[in-house]
Every structure is written in structure tokens, then in C-alpha cells.
Amino acid sequence: RRDRHCPALLPGEVRPDRGARRRAEVVALGERLADPRGQVVAVGAQQPGSQAGDLLRQGTLDEPRPVAAWIRALPHSTKIVVAGNSDWCFVRERAAALRELGDGVVYLEDSAAAVAGLRFWGSPWQPEYNALAFNLPRGAPLAEKWALVPDGTGGLVTPGPPPGFGDRALSRSCGCDDLLVAVRRVRPALHLFGHVHGDGGFFRDGRIAFANATTWAGERRATGLDVDPATRGVTAISVPPPERSR
């Protein structure tokens, strides 16, 4: 589906040869979905996707419903959503916010969902910054959250990055050290995140693939990845440049 406010959500330019094996095409986005220019990530059996944080603009309870309607209209069989530091209603009025999302959207908060042969784990936490939603101090409080990520996780979705992978902001690394510890313990095939708007891209650490899928209110296009659950191999299909594109 194409939308004048959400250009090029699907990576359609390149379709890898899937052969006989079941594969998953992941379309990933992040940030500011409530903004009319924003984009969402969905995950589905044939074309998976994932939203990595900041669904909303102000985090008020009137924002989830139109965003969720847009997500549900996407052609993916499963849509996975993880909250971020703008999404206050999922902290203050969680039950009501989840009702606004409605059916057809999988919301992960320190929880898992099995999609296309991979087990995805989503967690909304990030290092403390400006006292925003789902913030925790670095060190033990965040390490306790990352310790919940179970072995066998194939896809990890968080709002923010680990250090060294799409985490440069104002020439400084802002990734979470304890998140990287958890990633290297679990060794997922794919770690999706956003949050750092100027450092989007696709990265590798051995067999672990990382994608900063920031879209920053539609100024950067969606990230398209091909995942083979059998081999846990991840191939970049469509990765926009790291700087914001208009």
C-alpha cells in the first residue's frame, strides 16, 4: 500500500529469490507514527514488519486509534508494535491505550510473539533522557529489563540501539551498554530499533544483523529486510541513507 503521507512503505524494488524455503520479508520503521507524515512497521507471515518505538507524538489517549487504524490497513498478516519514549498513554493508561490499538495489532511489552518461524521479543525501555516515557537509569535498572529477553529469541525490537550500531547522535555514542550485553547473550538473527534519527542503517556483528529503522516522521523511508528463519540469515533489501531524506 502506498500513501501520500507514507511514501514507499514496502521495499518492492528488489525481491530476492526465496526458493522453496519459507522466508519472511520484514518492513521496519520507527518514530512519530501519529504525525500524518509518519510510517509504521508491521510484521507478517509473508511480509513481516516491526514498529520500534514512538508510535505517538504527545502520548495522549486520543492518538492511538487513528494510528492503529492505519497499521491495521497495511497488507501484512501480523503487525508488531513496541512503544517508545513519546508513548505516555501506554504508561499512564495502559489498558485504555491497548483497547485503542484494537485487534490486528500485536503490542509487545517485555513479551514475545512467534511470526514466520521466528520468535520476536519486544521491549519499550531505554536509557533515561529528559524524564520521558519508559525511561530507566543506565546500569542495574535497564540490565534487569534486558535480562528478561529469553534465549531462543530470533528477532528483538527495542526503541533504542546498543552502542556501536546506529547510535551516533551529535558525534557521540548514545547506545545502551547493557542492551548490547543482552544481544550478545541471546544472539538474535535480527535486532530492530530506531530512536537515533540521524544514524539509520544496517549493520552486522558476526551473524547478528542490526537495523536502525528510524523514519522520523516520514523524512526517511522504510527499511526492508529478507529473513530466512531456517538459516537465520538476514539480507538487506532496501536501506535508505542514514541522513534524513525528503
Coordinates of C-alpha atoms in Angstrom, one line a residue:
R1 CA 0.0 0.0 0.0
R2 CA 1.2 3.5 -0.8
D3 CA 0.1 6.6 0.9
R4 CA 0.9 10.2 0.0
H5 CA 1.9 10.7 3.7
C6 CA 3.8 7.5 4.0
P7 CA 6.0 7.1 0.8
A8 CA 7.5 3.7 -0.1
L9 CA 6.5 1.7 2.9
L10 CA 7.1 -1.5 1.0
P11 CA 10.6 -2.1 -0.4
G12 CA 9.2 -3.6 -3.7
E13 CA 12.2 -2.5 -5.8
V14 CA 14.1 -5.8 -5.1
R15 CA 12.6 -9.2 -4.4
P16 CA 15.2 -11.9 -3.6
D17 CA 14.8 -15.5 -4.8
R18 CA 13.2 -17.3 -1.9
G19 CA 13.4 -20.8 -3.5
A20 CA 11.4 -23.5 -1.7
R21 CA 12.1 -22.3 1.8
R22 CA 9.7 -20.2 3.8
R23 CA 11.1 -16.7 4.2
A24 CA 10.0 -13.5 5.8
E25 CA 10.2 -10.1 4.3
V26 CA 10.5 -7.6 7.2
V27 CA 9.5 -3.9 6.7
A28 CA 10.7 -1.8 9.6
L29 CA 10.0 1.8 10.7
G30 CA 10.3 3.9 13.8
E31 CA 9.1 7.1 15.4
R32 CA 6.3 9.6 15.1
L33 CA 3.5 7.5 13.6
A34 CA 0.9 9.9 14.9
D35 CA 2.4 12.5 12.7
P36 CA 0.5 12.5 9.4
R37 CA 3.8 12.1 7.6
G38 CA 4.9 9.2 9.7
Q39 CA 5.3 5.5 8.9
V40 CA 4.7 2.2 10.8
V41 CA 6.4 -1.1 10.9
A42 CA 4.4 -4.4 10.6
V43 CA 5.5 -8.0 10.8
G44 CA 3.7 -10.7 8.9
A45 CA 4.0 -14.3 7.8
Q46 CA 4.9 -13.4 4.2
Q47 CA 5.8 -9.7 4.7
P48 CA 6.7 -9.1 8.3
G49 CA 7.2 -5.7 9.8
S50 CA 8.0 -4.1 13.2
Q51 CA 7.5 -0.7 14.8
A52 CA 10.4 0.2 17.0
G53 CA 9.2 2.9 19.4
D54 CA 7.5 6.3 19.4
L55 CA 4.1 5.4 18.0
L56 CA 2.7 8.7 19.1
R57 CA 3.6 12.4 19.1
Q58 CA 2.4 13.6 22.5
G59 CA 1.4 10.3 24.0
T60 CA -2.2 11.3 24.7
L61 CA -5.0 8.8 24.6
D62 CA -6.6 10.3 21.5
E63 CA -3.6 9.4 19.4
P64 CA -3.5 5.5 19.2
R65 CA -6.8 5.0 17.4
P66 CA -6.0 6.6 14.1
V67 CA -2.5 5.2 14.2
A68 CA -3.8 1.7 14.8
A69 CA -6.4 2.1 12.0
W70 CA -3.5 2.9 9.6
I71 CA -1.5 0.0 10.9
R72 CA -4.4 -2.5 10.5
A73 CA -4.9 -1.4 6.9
L74 CA -1.4 -2.5 6.0
P75 CA -1.2 -5.7 3.9
H76 CA 0.9 -7.6 6.4
S77 CA -0.7 -10.6 8.2
T78 CA 0.9 -9.6 11.5
K79 CA 1.8 -6.1 12.8
I80 CA 4.1 -5.9 15.8
V81 CA 4.3 -2.6 17.8
V82 CA 6.6 -1.6 20.6
A83 CA 6.1 1.7 22.5
G84 CA 8.8 4.3 23.0
N85 CA 9.6 7.4 25.0
S86 CA 6.8 9.5 23.5
D87 CA 4.1 7.0 24.3
W88 CA 2.9 8.1 27.7
C89 CA -0.6 6.7 27.5
F90 CA 0.9 3.2 27.5
V91 CA 2.4 4.0 30.9
R92 CA -0.4 6.1 32.5
E93 CA -3.5 4.5 30.9
R94 CA -2.1 1.2 29.6
A95 CA -5.4 -0.8 29.5
A96 CA -7.2 2.1 27.7
A97 CA -4.4 2.6 25.2
L98 CA -4.4 -1.1 24.4
R99 CA -8.1 -1.0 23.7
E100 CA -7.5 1.9 21.3
L101 CA -5.0 -0.2 19.4
G102 CA -7.7 -2.9 18.9
D103 CA -7.5 -6.2 17.2
G104 CA -5.0 -6.9 14.5
V105 CA -2.1 -5.2 16.2
V106 CA 0.4 -7.2 18.4
Y107 CA 1.7 -5.0 21.2
L108 CA 4.8 -6.3 22.9
E109 CA 6.0 -5.0 26.2
D110 CA 8.6 -7.4 27.7
S111 CA 6.8 -10.1 25.8
A112 CA 7.0 -12.3 22.7
A113 CA 5.2 -13.3 19.5
A114 CA 6.0 -16.0 17.0
V115 CA 6.0 -14.8 13.4
A116 CA 7.1 -16.6 10.2
G117 CA 9.2 -19.1 12.1
L118 CA 11.0 -16.5 14.3
R119 CA 10.2 -15.6 17.9
F120 CA 10.1 -11.8 18.3
W121 CA 10.7 -10.1 21.7
G122 CA 9.7 -6.5 22.2
S123 CA 10.6 -4.2 25.0
P124 CA 10.0 -0.4 25.3
W125 CA 12.7 0.6 27.7
Q126 CA 15.6 3.0 27.0
P127 CA 18.3 5.0 28.9
E128 CA 16.9 7.9 30.9
Y129 CA 16.6 11.1 28.8
N130 CA 14.5 14.2 29.7
A131 CA 12.3 12.1 32.0
L132 CA 10.3 10.7 29.1
A133 CA 8.2 7.5 29.0
F134 CA 9.7 4.1 29.5
N135 CA 13.0 5.7 30.7
L136 CA 15.2 3.9 33.2
P137 CA 18.7 4.8 34.6
R138 CA 21.6 3.1 32.9
G139 CA 23.1 0.2 34.9
A140 CA 21.1 -2.2 37.0
P141 CA 17.5 -0.9 36.3
L142 CA 18.0 -1.4 32.5
A143 CA 20.1 -4.5 32.9
E144 CA 17.2 -6.1 34.8
K145 CA 14.9 -5.4 31.8
W146 CA 17.3 -6.8 29.3
A147 CA 17.8 -9.9 31.4
L148 CA 14.2 -10.8 30.6
V149 CA 15.0 -11.3 26.9
P150 CA 14.8 -15.1 26.6
D151 CA 17.3 -17.4 24.9
G152 CA 15.9 -18.5 21.5
T153 CA 14.8 -15.0 20.5
G154 CA 15.1 -14.6 16.8
G155 CA 14.0 -11.0 16.4
L156 CA 14.5 -8.3 19.0
V157 CA 12.6 -5.0 18.8
T158 CA 13.5 -2.1 21.1
P159 CA 13.1 1.7 20.8
G160 CA 16.9 2.4 21.0
P161 CA 20.2 1.0 19.9
P162 CA 23.1 -0.8 21.5
P163 CA 26.4 1.1 21.3
G164 CA 28.3 0.9 18.0
F165 CA 25.3 0.2 15.8
G166 CA 23.3 3.2 14.5
D167 CA 23.7 5.0 17.8
R168 CA 25.6 8.2 16.8
A169 CA 23.9 11.5 17.9
L170 CA 25.9 14.7 17.7
S171 CA 29.1 12.7 17.1
R172 CA 28.6 10.8 20.4
S173 CA 27.6 7.2 21.0
C174 CA 24.3 7.0 23.0
G175 CA 23.6 3.3 22.8
C176 CA 22.8 1.2 25.9
D177 CA 25.8 -1.0 27.0
D178 CA 23.6 -3.5 28.9
L179 CA 21.4 -3.9 25.8
L180 CA 24.4 -5.0 23.9
V181 CA 25.3 -7.5 26.6
A182 CA 21.8 -9.0 26.2
V183 CA 22.0 -9.1 22.4
R184 CA 25.3 -10.9 22.5
R185 CA 23.9 -13.3 25.1
V186 CA 20.8 -14.1 23.1
R187 CA 22.3 -13.7 19.6
P188 CA 19.1 -13.0 17.7
A189 CA 19.1 -13.1 13.9
L190 CA 17.9 -9.5 13.8
H191 CA 17.7 -6.5 16.2
L192 CA 15.4 -3.7 15.1
F193 CA 15.4 -0.3 16.7
G194 CA 15.0 3.4 15.9
H195 CA 15.3 6.5 18.2
V196 CA 18.5 7.9 16.9
H197 CA 17.2 9.9 13.9
G198 CA 20.5 10.7 12.1
D199 CA 22.1 7.3 12.2
G200 CA 19.7 4.9 10.4
G201 CA 21.2 2.0 8.6
F202 CA 22.0 -1.7 8.5
F203 CA 24.9 -3.2 10.5
R204 CA 26.4 -6.6 11.4
D205 CA 28.2 -8.1 14.3
G206 CA 29.1 -11.6 13.2
R207 CA 25.8 -13.3 12.4
I208 CA 23.7 -10.8 14.2
A209 CA 22.1 -8.2 12.0
F210 CA 21.1 -4.7 13.4
A211 CA 18.9 -2.2 11.7
N212 CA 18.2 1.4 12.9
A213 CA 14.9 1.7 11.0
T214 CA 14.2 5.3 12.0
T215 CA 11.8 7.1 9.7
W216 CA 11.5 10.3 11.8
A217 CA 8.0 11.3 10.8
G218 CA 8.4 10.2 7.2
E219 CA 11.6 12.0 6.4
R220 CA 13.4 8.7 6.0
R221 CA 12.0 5.7 4.1
A222 CA 11.2 2.3 5.5
T223 CA 13.9 -0.3 5.9
G224 CA 13.3 -3.6 4.0
L225 CA 15.0 -6.9 5.1
D226 CA 14.7 -10.5 4.0
V227 CA 15.0 -13.1 6.8
D228 CA 15.4 -16.8 6.4
P229 CA 14.2 -18.5 9.6
A230 CA 15.8 -21.8 8.7
T231 CA 19.4 -20.4 8.4
R232 CA 18.7 -17.2 10.5
G233 CA 20.3 -15.3 7.6
V234 CA 19.3 -11.6 7.1
T235 CA 19.7 -9.8 3.8
A236 CA 19.2 -6.1 3.4
I237 CA 16.8 -5.4 0.6
S238 CA 16.1 -1.6 0.9
V239 CA 18.1 0.5 3.3
P240 CA 17.7 4.3 3.0
P241 CA 20.7 6.6 3.5
P242 CA 21.4 7.4 7.2
E243 CA 20.7 11.2 6.9
R244 CA 17.1 12.3 6.7
S245 CA 15.7 12.3 3.1
R246 CA 12.9 14.5 2.0

